Coordinates of C-alpha atoms and ligand atoms in Angstrom, one line a residue:
X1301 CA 28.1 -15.0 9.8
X1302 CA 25.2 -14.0 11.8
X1303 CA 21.8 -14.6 10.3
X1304 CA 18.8 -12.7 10.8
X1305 CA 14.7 -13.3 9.3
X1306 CA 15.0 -9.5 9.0
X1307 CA 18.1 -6.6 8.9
X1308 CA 16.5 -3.2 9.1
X1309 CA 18.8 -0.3 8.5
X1310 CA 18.2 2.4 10.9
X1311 CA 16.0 2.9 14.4
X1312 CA 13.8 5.9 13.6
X1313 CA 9.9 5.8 13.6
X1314 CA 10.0 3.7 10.3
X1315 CA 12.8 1.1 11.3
X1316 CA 10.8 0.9 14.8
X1317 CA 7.6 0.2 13.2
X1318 CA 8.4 -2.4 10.6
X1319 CA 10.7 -4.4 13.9
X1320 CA 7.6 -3.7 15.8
X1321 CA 5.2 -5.9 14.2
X1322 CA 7.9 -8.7 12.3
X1323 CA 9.7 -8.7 16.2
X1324 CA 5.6 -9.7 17.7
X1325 CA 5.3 -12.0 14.9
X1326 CA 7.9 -13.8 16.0
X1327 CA 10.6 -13.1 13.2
X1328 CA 14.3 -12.5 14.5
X1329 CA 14.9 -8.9 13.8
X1330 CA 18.3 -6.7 13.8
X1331 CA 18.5 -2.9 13.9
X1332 CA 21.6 -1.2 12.8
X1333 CA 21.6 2.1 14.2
X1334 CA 24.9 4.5 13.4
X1335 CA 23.4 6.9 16.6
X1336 CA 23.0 5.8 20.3
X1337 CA 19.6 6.5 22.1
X1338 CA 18.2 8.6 22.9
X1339 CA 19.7 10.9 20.3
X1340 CA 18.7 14.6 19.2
X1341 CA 17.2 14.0 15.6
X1342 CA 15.8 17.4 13.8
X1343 CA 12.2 17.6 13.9
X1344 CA 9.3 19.5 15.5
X1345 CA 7.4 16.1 16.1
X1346 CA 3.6 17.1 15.8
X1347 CA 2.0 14.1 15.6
X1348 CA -1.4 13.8 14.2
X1349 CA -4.3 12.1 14.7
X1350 CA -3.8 9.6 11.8
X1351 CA 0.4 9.0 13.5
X1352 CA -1.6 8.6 16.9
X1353 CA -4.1 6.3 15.5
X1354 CA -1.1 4.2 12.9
X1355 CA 1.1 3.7 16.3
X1356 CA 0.6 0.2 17.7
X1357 CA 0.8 1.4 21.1
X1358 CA -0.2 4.5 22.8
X1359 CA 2.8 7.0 23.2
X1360 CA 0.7 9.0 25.7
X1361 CA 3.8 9.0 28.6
X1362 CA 6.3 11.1 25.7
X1363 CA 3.3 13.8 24.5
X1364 CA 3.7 16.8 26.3
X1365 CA 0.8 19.0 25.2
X1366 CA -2.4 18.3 23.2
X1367 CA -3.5 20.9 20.6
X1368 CA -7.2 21.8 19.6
X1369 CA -6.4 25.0 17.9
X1370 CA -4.2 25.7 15.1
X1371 CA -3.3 29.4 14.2
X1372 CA -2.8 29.9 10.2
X1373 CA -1.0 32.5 9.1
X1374 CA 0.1 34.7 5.9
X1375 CA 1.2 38.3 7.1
X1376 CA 3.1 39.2 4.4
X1377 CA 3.9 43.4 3.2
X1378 CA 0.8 43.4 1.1
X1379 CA -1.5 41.1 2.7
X1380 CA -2.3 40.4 6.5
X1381 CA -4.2 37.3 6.9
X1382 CA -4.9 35.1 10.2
X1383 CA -7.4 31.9 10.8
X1384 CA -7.7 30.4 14.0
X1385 CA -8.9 26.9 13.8
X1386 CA -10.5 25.4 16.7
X1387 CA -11.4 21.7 17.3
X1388 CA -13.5 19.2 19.6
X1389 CA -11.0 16.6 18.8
X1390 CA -7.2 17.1 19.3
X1391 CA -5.5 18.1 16.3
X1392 CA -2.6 17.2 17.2
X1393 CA -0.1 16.3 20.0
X1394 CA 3.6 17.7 20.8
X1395 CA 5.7 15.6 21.7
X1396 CA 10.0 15.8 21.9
X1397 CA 11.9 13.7 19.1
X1398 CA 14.8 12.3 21.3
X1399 CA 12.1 11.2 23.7
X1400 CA 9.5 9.8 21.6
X1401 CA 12.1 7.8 19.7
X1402 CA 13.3 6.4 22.8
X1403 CA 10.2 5.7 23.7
X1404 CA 9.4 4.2 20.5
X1405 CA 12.6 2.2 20.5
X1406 CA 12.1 0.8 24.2
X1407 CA 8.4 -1.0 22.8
X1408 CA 10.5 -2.1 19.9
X1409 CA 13.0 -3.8 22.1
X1410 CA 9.9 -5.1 24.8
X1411 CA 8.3 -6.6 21.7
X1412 CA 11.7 -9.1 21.2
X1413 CA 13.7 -6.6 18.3
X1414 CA 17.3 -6.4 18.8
X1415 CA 19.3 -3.0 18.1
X1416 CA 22.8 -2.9 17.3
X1417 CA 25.3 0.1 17.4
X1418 CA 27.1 0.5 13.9
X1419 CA 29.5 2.9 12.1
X1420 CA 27.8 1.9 9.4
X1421 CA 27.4 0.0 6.2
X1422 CA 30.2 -0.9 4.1
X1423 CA 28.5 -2.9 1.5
X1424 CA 25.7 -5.4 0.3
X1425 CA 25.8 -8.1 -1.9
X1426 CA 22.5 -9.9 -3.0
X1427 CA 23.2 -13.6 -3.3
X1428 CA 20.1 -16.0 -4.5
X1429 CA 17.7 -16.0 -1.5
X1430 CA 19.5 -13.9 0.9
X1431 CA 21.7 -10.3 1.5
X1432 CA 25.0 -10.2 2.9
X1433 CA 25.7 -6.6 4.9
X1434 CA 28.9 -5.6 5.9
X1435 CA 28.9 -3.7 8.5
X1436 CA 31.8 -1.7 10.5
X1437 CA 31.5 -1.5 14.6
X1438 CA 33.6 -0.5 16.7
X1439 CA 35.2 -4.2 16.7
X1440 CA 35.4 -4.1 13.1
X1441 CA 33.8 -5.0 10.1
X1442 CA 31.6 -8.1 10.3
X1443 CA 28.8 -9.4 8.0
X1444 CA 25.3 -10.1 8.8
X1445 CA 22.5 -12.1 6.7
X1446 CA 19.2 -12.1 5.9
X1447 CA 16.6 -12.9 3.2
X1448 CA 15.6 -9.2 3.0
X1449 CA 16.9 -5.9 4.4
X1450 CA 14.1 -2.6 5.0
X1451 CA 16.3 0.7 4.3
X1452 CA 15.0 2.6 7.0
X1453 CA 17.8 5.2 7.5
X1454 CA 16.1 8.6 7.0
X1455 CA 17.0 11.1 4.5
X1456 CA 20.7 10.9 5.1
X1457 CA 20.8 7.7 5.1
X1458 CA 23.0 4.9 2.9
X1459 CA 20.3 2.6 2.3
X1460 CA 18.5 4.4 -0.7
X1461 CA 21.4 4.3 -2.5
X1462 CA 22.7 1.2 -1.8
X1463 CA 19.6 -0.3 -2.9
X1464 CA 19.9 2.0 -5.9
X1465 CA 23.4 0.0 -6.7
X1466 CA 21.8 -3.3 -6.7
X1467 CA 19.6 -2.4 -9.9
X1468 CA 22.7 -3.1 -11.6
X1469 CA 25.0 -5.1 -9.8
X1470 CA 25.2 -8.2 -7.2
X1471 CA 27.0 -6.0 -5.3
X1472 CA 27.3 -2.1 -3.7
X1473 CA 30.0 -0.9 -1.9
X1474 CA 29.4 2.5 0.3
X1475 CA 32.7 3.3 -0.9
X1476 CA 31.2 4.0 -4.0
X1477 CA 27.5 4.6 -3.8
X1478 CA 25.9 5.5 -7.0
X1479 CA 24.2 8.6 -7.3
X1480 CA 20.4 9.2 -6.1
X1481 CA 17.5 8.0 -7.6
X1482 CA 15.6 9.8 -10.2
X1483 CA 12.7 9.9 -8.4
X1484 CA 13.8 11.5 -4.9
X1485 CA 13.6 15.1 -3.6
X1486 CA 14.5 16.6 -1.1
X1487 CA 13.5 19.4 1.4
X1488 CA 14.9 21.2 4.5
X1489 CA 13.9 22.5 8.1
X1490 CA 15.7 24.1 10.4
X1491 CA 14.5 25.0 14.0
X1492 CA 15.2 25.6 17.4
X1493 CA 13.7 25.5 20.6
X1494 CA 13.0 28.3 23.1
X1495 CA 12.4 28.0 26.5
X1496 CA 9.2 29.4 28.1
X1497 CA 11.1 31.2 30.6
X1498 CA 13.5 33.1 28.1
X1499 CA 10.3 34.5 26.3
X1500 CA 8.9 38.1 26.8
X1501 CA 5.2 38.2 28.4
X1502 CA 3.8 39.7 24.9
X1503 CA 5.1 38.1 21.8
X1504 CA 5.7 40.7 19.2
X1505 CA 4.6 37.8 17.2
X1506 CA 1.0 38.7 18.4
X1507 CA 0.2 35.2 19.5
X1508 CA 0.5 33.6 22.7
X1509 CA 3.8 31.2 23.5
X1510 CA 1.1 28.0 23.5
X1511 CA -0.4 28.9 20.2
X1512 CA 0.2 26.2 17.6
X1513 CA 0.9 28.2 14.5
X1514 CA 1.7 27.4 11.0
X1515 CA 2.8 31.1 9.1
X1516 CA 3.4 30.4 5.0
X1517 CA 4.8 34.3 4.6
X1518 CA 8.3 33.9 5.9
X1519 CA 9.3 31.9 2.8
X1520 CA 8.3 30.4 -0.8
X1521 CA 7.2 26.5 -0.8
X1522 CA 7.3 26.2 3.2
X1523 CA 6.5 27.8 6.1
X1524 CA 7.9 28.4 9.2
X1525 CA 6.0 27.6 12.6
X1526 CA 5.3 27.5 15.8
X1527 CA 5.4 24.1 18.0
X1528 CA 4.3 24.8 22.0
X1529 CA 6.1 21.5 24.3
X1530 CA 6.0 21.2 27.8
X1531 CA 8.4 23.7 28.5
X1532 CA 10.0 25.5 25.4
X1533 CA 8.5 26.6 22.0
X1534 CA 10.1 24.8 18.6
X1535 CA 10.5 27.5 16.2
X1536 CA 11.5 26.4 12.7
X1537 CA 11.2 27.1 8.8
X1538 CA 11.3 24.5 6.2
X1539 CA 10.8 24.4 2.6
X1540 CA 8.7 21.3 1.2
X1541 CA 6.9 22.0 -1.8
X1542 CA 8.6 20.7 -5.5
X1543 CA 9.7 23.5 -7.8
X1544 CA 11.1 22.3 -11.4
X1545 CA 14.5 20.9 -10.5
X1546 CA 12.6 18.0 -7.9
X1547 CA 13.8 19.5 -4.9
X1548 CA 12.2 22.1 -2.6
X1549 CA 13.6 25.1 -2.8
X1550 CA 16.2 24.6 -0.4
X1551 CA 18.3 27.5 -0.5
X1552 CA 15.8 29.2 1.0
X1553 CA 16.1 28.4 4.0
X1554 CA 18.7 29.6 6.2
X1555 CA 20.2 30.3 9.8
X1556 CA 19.4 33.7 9.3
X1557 CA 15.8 33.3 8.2
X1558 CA 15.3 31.5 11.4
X1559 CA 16.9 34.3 13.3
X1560 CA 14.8 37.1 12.1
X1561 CA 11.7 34.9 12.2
X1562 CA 12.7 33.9 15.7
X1563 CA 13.1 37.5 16.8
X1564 CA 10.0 38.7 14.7
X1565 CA 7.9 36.2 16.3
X1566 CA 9.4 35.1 19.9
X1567 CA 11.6 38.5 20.7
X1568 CA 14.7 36.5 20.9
X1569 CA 17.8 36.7 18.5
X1570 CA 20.8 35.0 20.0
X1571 CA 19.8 31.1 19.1
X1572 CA 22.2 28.8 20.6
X1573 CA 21.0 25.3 19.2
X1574 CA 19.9 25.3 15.6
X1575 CA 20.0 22.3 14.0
X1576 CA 18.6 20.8 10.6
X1577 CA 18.3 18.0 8.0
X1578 CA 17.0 17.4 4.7
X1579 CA 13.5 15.5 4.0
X1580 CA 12.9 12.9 1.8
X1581 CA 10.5 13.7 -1.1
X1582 CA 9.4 12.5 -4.6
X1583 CA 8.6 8.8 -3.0
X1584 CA 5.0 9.1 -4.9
X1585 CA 7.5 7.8 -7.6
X1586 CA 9.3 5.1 -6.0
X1587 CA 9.0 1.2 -6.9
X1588 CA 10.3 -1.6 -4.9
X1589 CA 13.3 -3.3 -6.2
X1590 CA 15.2 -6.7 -4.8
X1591 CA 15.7 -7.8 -1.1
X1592 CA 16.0 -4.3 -0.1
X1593 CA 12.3 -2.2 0.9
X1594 CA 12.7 1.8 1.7
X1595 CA 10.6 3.0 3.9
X1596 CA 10.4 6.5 6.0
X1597 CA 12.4 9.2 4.4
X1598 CA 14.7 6.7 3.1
X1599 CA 12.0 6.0 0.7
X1600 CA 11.0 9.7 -0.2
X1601 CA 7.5 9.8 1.6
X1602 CA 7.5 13.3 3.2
X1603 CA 4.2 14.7 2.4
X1604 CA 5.2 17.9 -0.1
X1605 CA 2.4 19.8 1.6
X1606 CA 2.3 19.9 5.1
X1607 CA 6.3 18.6 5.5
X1608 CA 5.0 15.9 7.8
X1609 CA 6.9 12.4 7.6
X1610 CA 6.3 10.5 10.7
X1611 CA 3.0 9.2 9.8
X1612 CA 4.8 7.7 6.3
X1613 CA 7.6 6.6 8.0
X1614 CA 5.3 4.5 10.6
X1615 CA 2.8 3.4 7.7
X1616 CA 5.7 2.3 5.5
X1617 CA 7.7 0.7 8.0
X1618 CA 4.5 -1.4 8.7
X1619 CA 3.2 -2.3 5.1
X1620 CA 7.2 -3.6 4.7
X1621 CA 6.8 -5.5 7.8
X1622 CA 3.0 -7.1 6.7
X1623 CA 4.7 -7.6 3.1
X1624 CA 7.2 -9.5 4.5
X1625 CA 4.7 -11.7 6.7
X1626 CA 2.4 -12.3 4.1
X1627 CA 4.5 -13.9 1.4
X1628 CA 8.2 -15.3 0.5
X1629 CA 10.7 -13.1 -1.4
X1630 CA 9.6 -14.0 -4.6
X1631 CA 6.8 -11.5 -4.6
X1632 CA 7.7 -9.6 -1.6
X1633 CA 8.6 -6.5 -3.9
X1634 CA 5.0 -6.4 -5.4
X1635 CA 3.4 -7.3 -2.6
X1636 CA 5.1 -4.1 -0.6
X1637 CA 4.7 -1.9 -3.9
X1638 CA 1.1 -3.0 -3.6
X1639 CA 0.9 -1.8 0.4
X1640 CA 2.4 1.0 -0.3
X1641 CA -0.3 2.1 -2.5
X1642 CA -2.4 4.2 -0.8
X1643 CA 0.0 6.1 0.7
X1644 CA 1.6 7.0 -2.4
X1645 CA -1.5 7.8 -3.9
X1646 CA -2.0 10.5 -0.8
X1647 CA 1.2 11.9 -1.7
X1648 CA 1.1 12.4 -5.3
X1649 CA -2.5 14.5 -4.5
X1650 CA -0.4 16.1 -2.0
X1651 CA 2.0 17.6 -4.4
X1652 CA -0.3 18.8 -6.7
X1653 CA -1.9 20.4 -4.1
X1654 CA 1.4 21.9 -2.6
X1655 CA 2.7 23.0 -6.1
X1656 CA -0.5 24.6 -6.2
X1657 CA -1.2 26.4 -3.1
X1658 CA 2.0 27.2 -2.2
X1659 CA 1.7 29.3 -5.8
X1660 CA -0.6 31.8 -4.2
X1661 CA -1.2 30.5 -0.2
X1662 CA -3.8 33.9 -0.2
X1663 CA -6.2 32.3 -2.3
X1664 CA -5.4 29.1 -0.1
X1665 CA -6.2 31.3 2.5
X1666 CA -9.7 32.7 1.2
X1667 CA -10.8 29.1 1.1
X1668 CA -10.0 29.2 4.6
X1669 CA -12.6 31.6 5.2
X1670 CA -16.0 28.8 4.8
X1671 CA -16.3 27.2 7.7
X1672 CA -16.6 23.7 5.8
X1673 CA -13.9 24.1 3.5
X1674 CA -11.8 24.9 6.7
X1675 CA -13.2 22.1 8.5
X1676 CA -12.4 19.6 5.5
X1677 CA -8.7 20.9 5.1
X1678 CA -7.8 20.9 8.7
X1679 CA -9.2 17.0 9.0
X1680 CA -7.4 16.3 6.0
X1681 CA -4.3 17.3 8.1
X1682 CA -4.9 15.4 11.1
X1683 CA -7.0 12.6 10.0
X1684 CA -5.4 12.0 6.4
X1685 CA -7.2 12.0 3.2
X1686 CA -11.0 12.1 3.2
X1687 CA -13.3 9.7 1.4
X1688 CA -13.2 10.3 -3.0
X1689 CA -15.9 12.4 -2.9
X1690 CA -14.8 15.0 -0.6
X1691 CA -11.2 14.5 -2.0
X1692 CA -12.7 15.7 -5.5
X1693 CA -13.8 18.8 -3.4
X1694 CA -10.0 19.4 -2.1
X1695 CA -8.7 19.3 -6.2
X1696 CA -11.3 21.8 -7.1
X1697 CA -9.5 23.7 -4.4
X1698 CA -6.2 23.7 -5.3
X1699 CA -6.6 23.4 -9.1
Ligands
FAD202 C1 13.3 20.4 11.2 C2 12.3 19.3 10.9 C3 11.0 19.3 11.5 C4 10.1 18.2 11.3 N1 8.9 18.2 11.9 C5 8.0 17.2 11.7 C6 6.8 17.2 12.5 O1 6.5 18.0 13.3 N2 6.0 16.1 12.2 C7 6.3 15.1 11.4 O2 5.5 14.2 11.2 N3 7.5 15.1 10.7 C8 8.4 16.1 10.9 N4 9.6 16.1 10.2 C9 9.9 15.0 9.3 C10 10.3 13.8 10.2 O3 11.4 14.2 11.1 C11 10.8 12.6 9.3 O4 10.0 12.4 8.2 C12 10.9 11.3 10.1 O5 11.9 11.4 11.1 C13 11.2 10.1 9.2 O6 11.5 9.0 10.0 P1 12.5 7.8 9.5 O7 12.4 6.7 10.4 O8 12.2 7.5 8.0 O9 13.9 8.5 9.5 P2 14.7 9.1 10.7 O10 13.8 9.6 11.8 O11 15.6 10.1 10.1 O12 15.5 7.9 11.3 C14 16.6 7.3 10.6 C15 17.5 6.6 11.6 O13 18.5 6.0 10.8 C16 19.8 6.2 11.4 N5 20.8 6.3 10.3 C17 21.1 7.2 9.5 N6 22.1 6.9 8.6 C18 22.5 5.6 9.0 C19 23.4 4.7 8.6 N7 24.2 5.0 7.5 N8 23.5 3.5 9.2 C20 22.7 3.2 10.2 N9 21.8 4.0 10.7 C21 21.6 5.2 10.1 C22 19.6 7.6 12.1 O14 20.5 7.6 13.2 C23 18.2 7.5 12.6 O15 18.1 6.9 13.9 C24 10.5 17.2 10.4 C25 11.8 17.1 9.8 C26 12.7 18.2 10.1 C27 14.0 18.1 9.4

């Protein structure tokens, strides 16, 4: 049986940041990926100023544009409304997925993680001090050990529910996973990209193919948007914010809502590569359990307003890995729960203030109109949560 310091379930942003740092402080990491790299993974990957600043290295060779404007839109039947936000500071860089998480990957590897090409996971079984994984390759099934495991496996993944299974038991077999946790959510996107060259000189959109725009008319809890690369536009639509059941409200979105949003916006209707996936919400919620940590989407920590989930997945995969550095399993699970804190903390104001703006986005839209206010809420965006005072000033907002 092979044994590891550290088994980390999945190679996304969160799996690659928690092997990142435990790999440079000399801990003897695996990564069990079920997808070879570089692979297409769903996601418009705008990437902040707080995901640019939480990376450990810069990822300035995969960004393809740099955005210092952001359009805001609500041009509904009964309303037209339209803010253009413009910025010293980048707010935000564009980058591809399947390139910035081979890029990611590649530092991951230089920094001494290994990555290892799975089926996936059959089972887990939590002995004393350590977890057994089964895992089924292409040669078979084997087993690989190690005192702890970080489920890092995105929304789709095993690993939440695997954990989930060993509440109760010593041990989980993916043959039979128990259901979801309580506490996650879930949302959906679905985009598509555009090439420049395909698009008409005038957008019957009204904005220009390099606009960055976020438009919260085409559907209820979500937006669709707008995301200018290096040589196509992502179009997409998602639904984040909570309704009653937990979940956004997913049935919303559709291939056909992305069509006529596509053509309204970008003159184009025949859309050869849609693709989607669900996000993982409700994390605000979640507590450590065991030998295995969640982190990324795995662990719920999509922010319910703005649908972002890179930034979690990086910060979490990094307060699992400084969790695991600074202490012995014993108190690993509080010592995470503790890192995880803030982060959570950021979320849960998050949904409040998505359950509440996405209510009536015109009135978030009017606060738009002071220059401060619009300041505040677009550094909020990019930069993360402002200090308690002016975070008092955001609640009054979307109370
Ligand atoms: C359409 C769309 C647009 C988005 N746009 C943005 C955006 O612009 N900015 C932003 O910040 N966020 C965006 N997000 C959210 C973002 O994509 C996720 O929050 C982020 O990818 C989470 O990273 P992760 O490492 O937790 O999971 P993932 O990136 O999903 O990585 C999980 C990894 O685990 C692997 N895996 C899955 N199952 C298994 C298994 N059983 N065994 C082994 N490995 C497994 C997968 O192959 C994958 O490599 C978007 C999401 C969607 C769907």
């Amino acid at each position: 049986m092979l044994s590891y310091d550290v088994l980390i379930l999945g190679a996304g942003p969160a799996g690659c940041s928690a092997a990142y740092d435990l790999a440079r402080a000399g801990k003897r990491v695996l990564m069990l990926d079920k997808r070879m790299f570089p692979r297409h993974k769903a996601c418009a990957c705008g990437l902040t100023r707080k995901t640019l600043k939480a990376l450990r290295y810069s990822v300035e060779p995969v960004v393809e544009r740099v955005c210092h404007e952001i359009v805001l839109r609500h041009i509904a039947s009964h309303t037209a409304q339209r803010v253009l936000v413009r910025t010293r500071d980048p707010i935000c860089a564009m980058a591809v997925r399947e390139r910035f998480d081979a890029f990611c990957l590649q530092q991951t590897l230089a920094a001494g993680a290994e990555l290892c090409k799975v089926e996936g996971i059959v089972a887990l079984r939590e002995e004393t001090d350590r977890i057994e994984v089964d895992i089924a390759t292409a040669a078979g099934i084997e087993t690989l050990e190690a005192p702890v495991v970080i489920g890092a496996d995105g929304s789709n993944g095993q690993s939440r529910r695997l954990a989930e299974g060993l509440r109760t038991g010593k041990e989980v077999r993916a043959a039979a996973l128990p259901a979801e946790p309580q506490w996650y959510a879930r949302g959906f996107a679905l985009e598509t990209t555009v090439p420049y060259a395909m698009l008409p000189i005038a957008l019957p959109g009204g904005d220009t193919p390099q606009d960055l725009v976020f438009d919260f008319a085409p559907l209820p809890g979500g937006y669709g948007w707008l995301f200018p690369k290096g040589d196509h536009v992502n179009i997409g639509v998602g639904a984040f914010a909570p309704t009653p059941t937990g979940d956004a409200c997913l049935k919303s979105v559709t291939r056909a809502l992305l069509t006529e949003y596509t053509e309204a916006n970008l003159g184009i209707t025949t859309l050869p590569n849609i693709t989607g996936q669900y996000l993982g919400m409700g994390g605000q919620a979640y507590v450590p359990h065991g030998r295995v940590l969640l982190a990324g989407d795995a662990a719920g920590l999509v922010d319910p307003l703005t649908g972002e989930g890179i930034y979690s997945a990086i910060v979490s995969g990094q307060a699992a890995a400084a969790a695991i550095l600074a202490c012995d399993a014993t108190d690993l699970t509080e010592e995470y729960a503790r890192r995880l804190q803030p982060l959570q903390k950021t979320l849960a104001f998050s949904r409040r203030a998505a359950q509440a703006f996405y209510a009536h986005p015109e009135r978030g839209f009017r606060v738009m109109r002071t220059p401060l206010l619009r300041s505040l809420v677009l550094k909020t965006y990019s930069d993360g949560l402002p200090p308690t005072k002016l975070l008092g000033i955001l609640s009054k907002i979307f109370a």
